[in-house]
CSV table of C-alpha atoms in Angstrom, one decimal:
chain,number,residue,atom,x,y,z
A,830,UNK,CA,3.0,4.7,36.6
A,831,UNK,CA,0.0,5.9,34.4
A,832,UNK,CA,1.2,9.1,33.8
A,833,UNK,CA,4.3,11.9,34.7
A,834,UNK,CA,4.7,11.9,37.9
A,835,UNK,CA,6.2,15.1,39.6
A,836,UNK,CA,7.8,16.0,43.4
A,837,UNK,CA,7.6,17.2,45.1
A,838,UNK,CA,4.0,19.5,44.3
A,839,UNK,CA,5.1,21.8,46.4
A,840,UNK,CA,8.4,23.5,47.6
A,841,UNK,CA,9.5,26.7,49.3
A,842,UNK,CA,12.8,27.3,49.8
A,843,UNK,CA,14.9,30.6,51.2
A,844,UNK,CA,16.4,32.8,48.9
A,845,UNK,CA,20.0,31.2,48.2
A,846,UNK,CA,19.6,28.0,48.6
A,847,UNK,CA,19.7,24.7,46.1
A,848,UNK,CA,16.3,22.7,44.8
A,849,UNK,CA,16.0,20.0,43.0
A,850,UNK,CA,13.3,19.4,41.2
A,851,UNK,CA,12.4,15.6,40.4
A,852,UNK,CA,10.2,14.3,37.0
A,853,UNK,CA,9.4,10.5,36.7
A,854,UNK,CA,8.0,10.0,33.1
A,855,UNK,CA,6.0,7.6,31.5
A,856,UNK,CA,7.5,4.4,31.0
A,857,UNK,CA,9.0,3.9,27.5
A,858,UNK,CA,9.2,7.2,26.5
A,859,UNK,CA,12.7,9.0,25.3
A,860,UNK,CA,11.4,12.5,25.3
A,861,UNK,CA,11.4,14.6,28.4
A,862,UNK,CA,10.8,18.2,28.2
A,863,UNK,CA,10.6,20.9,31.3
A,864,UNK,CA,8.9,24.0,30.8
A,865,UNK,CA,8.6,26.9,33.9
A,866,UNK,CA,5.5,28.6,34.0
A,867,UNK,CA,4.7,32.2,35.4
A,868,UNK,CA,1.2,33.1,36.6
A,869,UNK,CA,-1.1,33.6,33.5
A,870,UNK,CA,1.8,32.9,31.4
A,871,UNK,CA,2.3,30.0,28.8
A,872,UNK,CA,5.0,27.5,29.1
A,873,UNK,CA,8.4,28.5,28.7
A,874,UNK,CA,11.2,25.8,27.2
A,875,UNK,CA,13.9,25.0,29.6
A,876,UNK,CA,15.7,22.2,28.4
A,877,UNK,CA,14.4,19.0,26.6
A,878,UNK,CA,16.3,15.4,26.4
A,879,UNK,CA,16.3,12.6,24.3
A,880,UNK,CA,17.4,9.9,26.2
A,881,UNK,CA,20.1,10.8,28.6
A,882,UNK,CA,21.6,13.7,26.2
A,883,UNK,CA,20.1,17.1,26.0
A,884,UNK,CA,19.1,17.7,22.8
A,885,UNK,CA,18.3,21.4,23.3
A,886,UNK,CA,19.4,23.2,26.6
A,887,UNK,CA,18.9,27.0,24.8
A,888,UNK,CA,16.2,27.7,27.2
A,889,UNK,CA,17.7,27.6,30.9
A,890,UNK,CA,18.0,30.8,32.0
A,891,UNK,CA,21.4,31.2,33.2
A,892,UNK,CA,24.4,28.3,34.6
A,893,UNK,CA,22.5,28.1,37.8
A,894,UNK,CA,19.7,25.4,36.3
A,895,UNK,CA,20.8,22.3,35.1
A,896,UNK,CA,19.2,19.0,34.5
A,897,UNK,CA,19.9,16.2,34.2
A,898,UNK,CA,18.8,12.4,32.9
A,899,UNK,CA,21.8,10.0,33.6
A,900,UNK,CA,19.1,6.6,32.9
A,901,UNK,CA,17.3,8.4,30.3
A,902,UNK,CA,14.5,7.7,32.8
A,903,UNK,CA,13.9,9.7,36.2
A,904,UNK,CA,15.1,13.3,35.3
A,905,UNK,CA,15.9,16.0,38.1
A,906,UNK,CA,15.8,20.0,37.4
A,907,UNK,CA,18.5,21.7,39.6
A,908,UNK,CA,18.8,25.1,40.7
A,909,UNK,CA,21.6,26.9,42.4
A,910,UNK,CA,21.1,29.7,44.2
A,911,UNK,CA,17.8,30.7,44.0
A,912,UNK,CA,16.5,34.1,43.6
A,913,UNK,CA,13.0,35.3,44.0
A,914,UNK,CA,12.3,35.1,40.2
A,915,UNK,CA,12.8,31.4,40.1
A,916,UNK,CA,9.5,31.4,41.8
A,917,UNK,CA,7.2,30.1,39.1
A,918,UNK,CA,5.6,26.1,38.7
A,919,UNK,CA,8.0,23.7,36.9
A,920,UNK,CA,6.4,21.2,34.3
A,921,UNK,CA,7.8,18.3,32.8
A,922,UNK,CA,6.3,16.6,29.8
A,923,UNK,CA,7.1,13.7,28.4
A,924,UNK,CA,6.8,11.8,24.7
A,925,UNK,CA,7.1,8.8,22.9
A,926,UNK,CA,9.4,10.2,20.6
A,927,UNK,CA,11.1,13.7,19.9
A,928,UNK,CA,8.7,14.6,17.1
A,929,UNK,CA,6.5,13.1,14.4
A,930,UNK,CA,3.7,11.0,14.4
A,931,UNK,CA,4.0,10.2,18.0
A,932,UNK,CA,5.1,13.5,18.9
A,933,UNK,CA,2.3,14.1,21.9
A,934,UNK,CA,3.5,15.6,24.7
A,935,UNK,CA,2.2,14.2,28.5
A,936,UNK,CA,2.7,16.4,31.0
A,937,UNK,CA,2.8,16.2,34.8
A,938,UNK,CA,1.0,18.3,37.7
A,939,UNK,CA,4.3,20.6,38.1
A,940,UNK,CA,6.0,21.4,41.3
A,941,UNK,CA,5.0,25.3,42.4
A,942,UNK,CA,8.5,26.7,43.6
A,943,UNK,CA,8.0,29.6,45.5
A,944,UNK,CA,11.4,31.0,46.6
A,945,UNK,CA,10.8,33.3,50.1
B,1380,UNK,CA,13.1,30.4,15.8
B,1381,UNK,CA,9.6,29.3,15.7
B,1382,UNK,CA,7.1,31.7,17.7
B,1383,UNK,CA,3.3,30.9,18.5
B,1384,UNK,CA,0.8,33.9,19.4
B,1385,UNK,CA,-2.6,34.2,20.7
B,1386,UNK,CA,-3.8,37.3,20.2
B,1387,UNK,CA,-7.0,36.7,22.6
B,1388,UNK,CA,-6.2,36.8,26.5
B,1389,UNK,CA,-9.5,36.4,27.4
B,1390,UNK,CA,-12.6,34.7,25.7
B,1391,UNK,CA,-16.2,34.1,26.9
B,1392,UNK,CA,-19.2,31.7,25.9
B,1393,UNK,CA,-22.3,31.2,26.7
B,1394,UNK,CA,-23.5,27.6,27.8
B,1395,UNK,CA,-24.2,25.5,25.0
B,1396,UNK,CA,-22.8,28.2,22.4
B,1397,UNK,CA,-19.9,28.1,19.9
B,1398,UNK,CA,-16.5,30.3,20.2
B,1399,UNK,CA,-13.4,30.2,18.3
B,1400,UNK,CA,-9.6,30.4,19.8
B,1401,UNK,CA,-7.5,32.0,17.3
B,1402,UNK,CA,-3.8,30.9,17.2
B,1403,UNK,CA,-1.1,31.5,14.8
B,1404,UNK,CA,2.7,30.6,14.3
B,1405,UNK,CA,5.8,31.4,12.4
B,1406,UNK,CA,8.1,29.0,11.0
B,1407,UNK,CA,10.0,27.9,7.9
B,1408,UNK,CA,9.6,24.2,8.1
B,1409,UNK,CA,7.0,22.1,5.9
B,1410,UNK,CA,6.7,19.7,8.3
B,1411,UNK,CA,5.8,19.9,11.8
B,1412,UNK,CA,2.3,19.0,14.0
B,1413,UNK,CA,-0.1,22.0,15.9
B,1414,UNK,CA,-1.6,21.2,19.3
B,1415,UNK,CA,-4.3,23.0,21.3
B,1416,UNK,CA,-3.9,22.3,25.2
B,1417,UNK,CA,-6.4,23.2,27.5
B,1418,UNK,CA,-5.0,23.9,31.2
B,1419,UNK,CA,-7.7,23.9,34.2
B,1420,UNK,CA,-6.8,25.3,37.6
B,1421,UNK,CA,-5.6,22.0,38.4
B,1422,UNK,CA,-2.4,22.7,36.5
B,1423,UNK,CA,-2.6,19.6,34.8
B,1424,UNK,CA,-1.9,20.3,30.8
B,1425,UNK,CA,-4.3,18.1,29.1
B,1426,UNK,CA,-4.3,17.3,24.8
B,1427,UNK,CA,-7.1,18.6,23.6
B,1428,UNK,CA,-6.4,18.0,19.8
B,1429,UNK,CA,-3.8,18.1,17.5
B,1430,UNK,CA,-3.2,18.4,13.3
B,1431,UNK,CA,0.0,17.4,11.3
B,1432,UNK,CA,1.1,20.0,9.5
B,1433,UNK,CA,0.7,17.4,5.9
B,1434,UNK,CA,-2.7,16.3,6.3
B,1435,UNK,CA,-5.3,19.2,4.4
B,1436,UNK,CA,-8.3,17.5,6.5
B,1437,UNK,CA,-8.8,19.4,9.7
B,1438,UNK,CA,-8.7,17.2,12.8
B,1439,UNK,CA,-11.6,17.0,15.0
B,1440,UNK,CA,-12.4,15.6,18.6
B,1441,UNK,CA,-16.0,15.6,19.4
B,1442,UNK,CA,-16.7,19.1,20.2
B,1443,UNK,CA,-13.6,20.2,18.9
B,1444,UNK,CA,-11.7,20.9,15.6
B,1445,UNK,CA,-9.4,23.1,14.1
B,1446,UNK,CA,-9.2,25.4,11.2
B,1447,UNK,CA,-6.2,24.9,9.4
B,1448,UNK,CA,-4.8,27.6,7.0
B,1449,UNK,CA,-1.3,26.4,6.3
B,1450,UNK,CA,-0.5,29.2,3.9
B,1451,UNK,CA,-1.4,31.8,6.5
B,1452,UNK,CA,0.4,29.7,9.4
B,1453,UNK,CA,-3.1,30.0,11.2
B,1454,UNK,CA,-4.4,27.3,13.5
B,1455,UNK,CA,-7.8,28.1,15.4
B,1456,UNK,CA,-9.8,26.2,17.5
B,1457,UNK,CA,-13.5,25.9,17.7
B,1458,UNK,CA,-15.7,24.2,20.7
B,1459,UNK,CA,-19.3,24.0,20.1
B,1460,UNK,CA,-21.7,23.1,22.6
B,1461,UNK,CA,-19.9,24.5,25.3
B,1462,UNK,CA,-19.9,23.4,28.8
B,1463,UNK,CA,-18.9,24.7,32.2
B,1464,UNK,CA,-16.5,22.0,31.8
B,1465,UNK,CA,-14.7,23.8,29.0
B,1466,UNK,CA,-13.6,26.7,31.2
B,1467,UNK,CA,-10.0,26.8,31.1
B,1468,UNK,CA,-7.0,28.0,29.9
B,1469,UNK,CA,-5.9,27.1,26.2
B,1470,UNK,CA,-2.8,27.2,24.8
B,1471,UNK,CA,-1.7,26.6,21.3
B,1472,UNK,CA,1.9,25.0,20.8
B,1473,UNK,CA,3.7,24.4,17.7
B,1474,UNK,CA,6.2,21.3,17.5
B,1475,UNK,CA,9.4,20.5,14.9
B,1476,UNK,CA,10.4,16.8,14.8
B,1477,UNK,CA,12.9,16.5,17.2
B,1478,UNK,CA,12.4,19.6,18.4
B,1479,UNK,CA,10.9,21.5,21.6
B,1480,UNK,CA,7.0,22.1,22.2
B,1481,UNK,CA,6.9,25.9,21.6
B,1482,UNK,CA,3.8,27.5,23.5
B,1483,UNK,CA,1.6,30.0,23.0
B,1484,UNK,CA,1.3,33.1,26.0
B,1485,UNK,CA,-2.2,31.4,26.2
B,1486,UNK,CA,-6.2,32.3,26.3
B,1487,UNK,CA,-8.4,32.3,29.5
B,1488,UNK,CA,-12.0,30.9,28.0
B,1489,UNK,CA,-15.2,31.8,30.8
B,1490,UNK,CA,-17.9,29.9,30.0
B,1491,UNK,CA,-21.0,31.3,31.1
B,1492,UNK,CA,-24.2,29.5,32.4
């Protein structure tokens, strides 16, 4: 497609149970970044991949999110056990490259989790 | 770690007037490119401008360009002839090659007719 392409838009789940989260990226690109983002907050790093390894996983919270990106295409944002503060919307963002000249991030429409 | 503040929550303009974003950083790299994202209530994060951290010249887009003080790690954003359009949120990210976008907590910007 033309851009990052997020699903679902929406999800709400039940306290305790799993999501995944899915991020299609533009084609070509080897960067892939998702951000979470509280209401009236800025983005916050989650994890970021370049290719199918993650190149930086500091941000994830806790073991209960994990990503992955096993075609160093399609990625998918999984949480375990959800809690009420995973409510937030999930961005993904993609690049050209990790950094440099090319280094402009594209980001998708998010998925709003809300976790009841 | 790099950091990114925006000490301005909230900002309003008048129609066809000029404001200024401010935006600063911290980091200990020479090398490394400065992006200003607006955000409507769509969600959808959208590139507004960017500067390498090399080039002196400030970048400019139209209505907008930055004012780039490397010394003072300082990276503001001015929009002149604003437009309803402009209202958003704006958010000032810092990136390292091969490194993570690191965001700013963001400004609201009312733009008023």
């Amino acid at each position: 497609g033309a851009g990052v392409s997020q699903t679902p838009s929406n999800k709400v789940t039940e306290k305790g149970k799993y999501v995944e989260l899915r991020c299609d990226p533009i084609s070509g690109h080897t960067a892939l970044y998702w951000y979470r983002q509280s209401l009236g907050q800025g983005p916050e790093f989650l994890i970021y991949f370049q290719g199918t390894g993650a190149a930086d996983d500091s941000g994830l919270p806790n073991d209960r999110f994990f990503a992955v990106r096993p075609e160093g295409s399609v990625s998918t944002l999984k949480i375990q056990r959800t809690e009420r503060g995973d409510s937030a919307v999930y961005l993904c963002a993609s690049s050209l490259t990790g950094g440099g000249k090319l280094a402009e991030a594209f980001f998708g429409q998010g998925t709003r989790l809300t976790v009841v | 770690a790099q950091t990114v503040t925006q000490s301005q929550p909230e900002m309003s303009v008048q129609e066809a007037e000029t404001v200024t974003l401010s935006c600063t950083y911290d980091t200990s790299e020479s090398d490394y490119y400065l992006f200003w994202y607006k955000q409507p209530p769509s969600r959808q994060m959208i590139l507004v401008i960017r500067q390498e951290a090399y080039k002196q010249q400030n970048a400019t887009e139209n209505r907008f360009s930055v004012n780039f003080q490397k010394a003072a790690k300082s990276f503001s954003l001015k929009i002149s002839d604003s437009q309803l359009g402009d209202a958003a949120m704006y958010f000032c990210a810092y990136n390292g090659y091969g490194q993570n976008f690191v965001f700013g907590p963001g400004t609201r910007l009312s733009v008023l007719p």
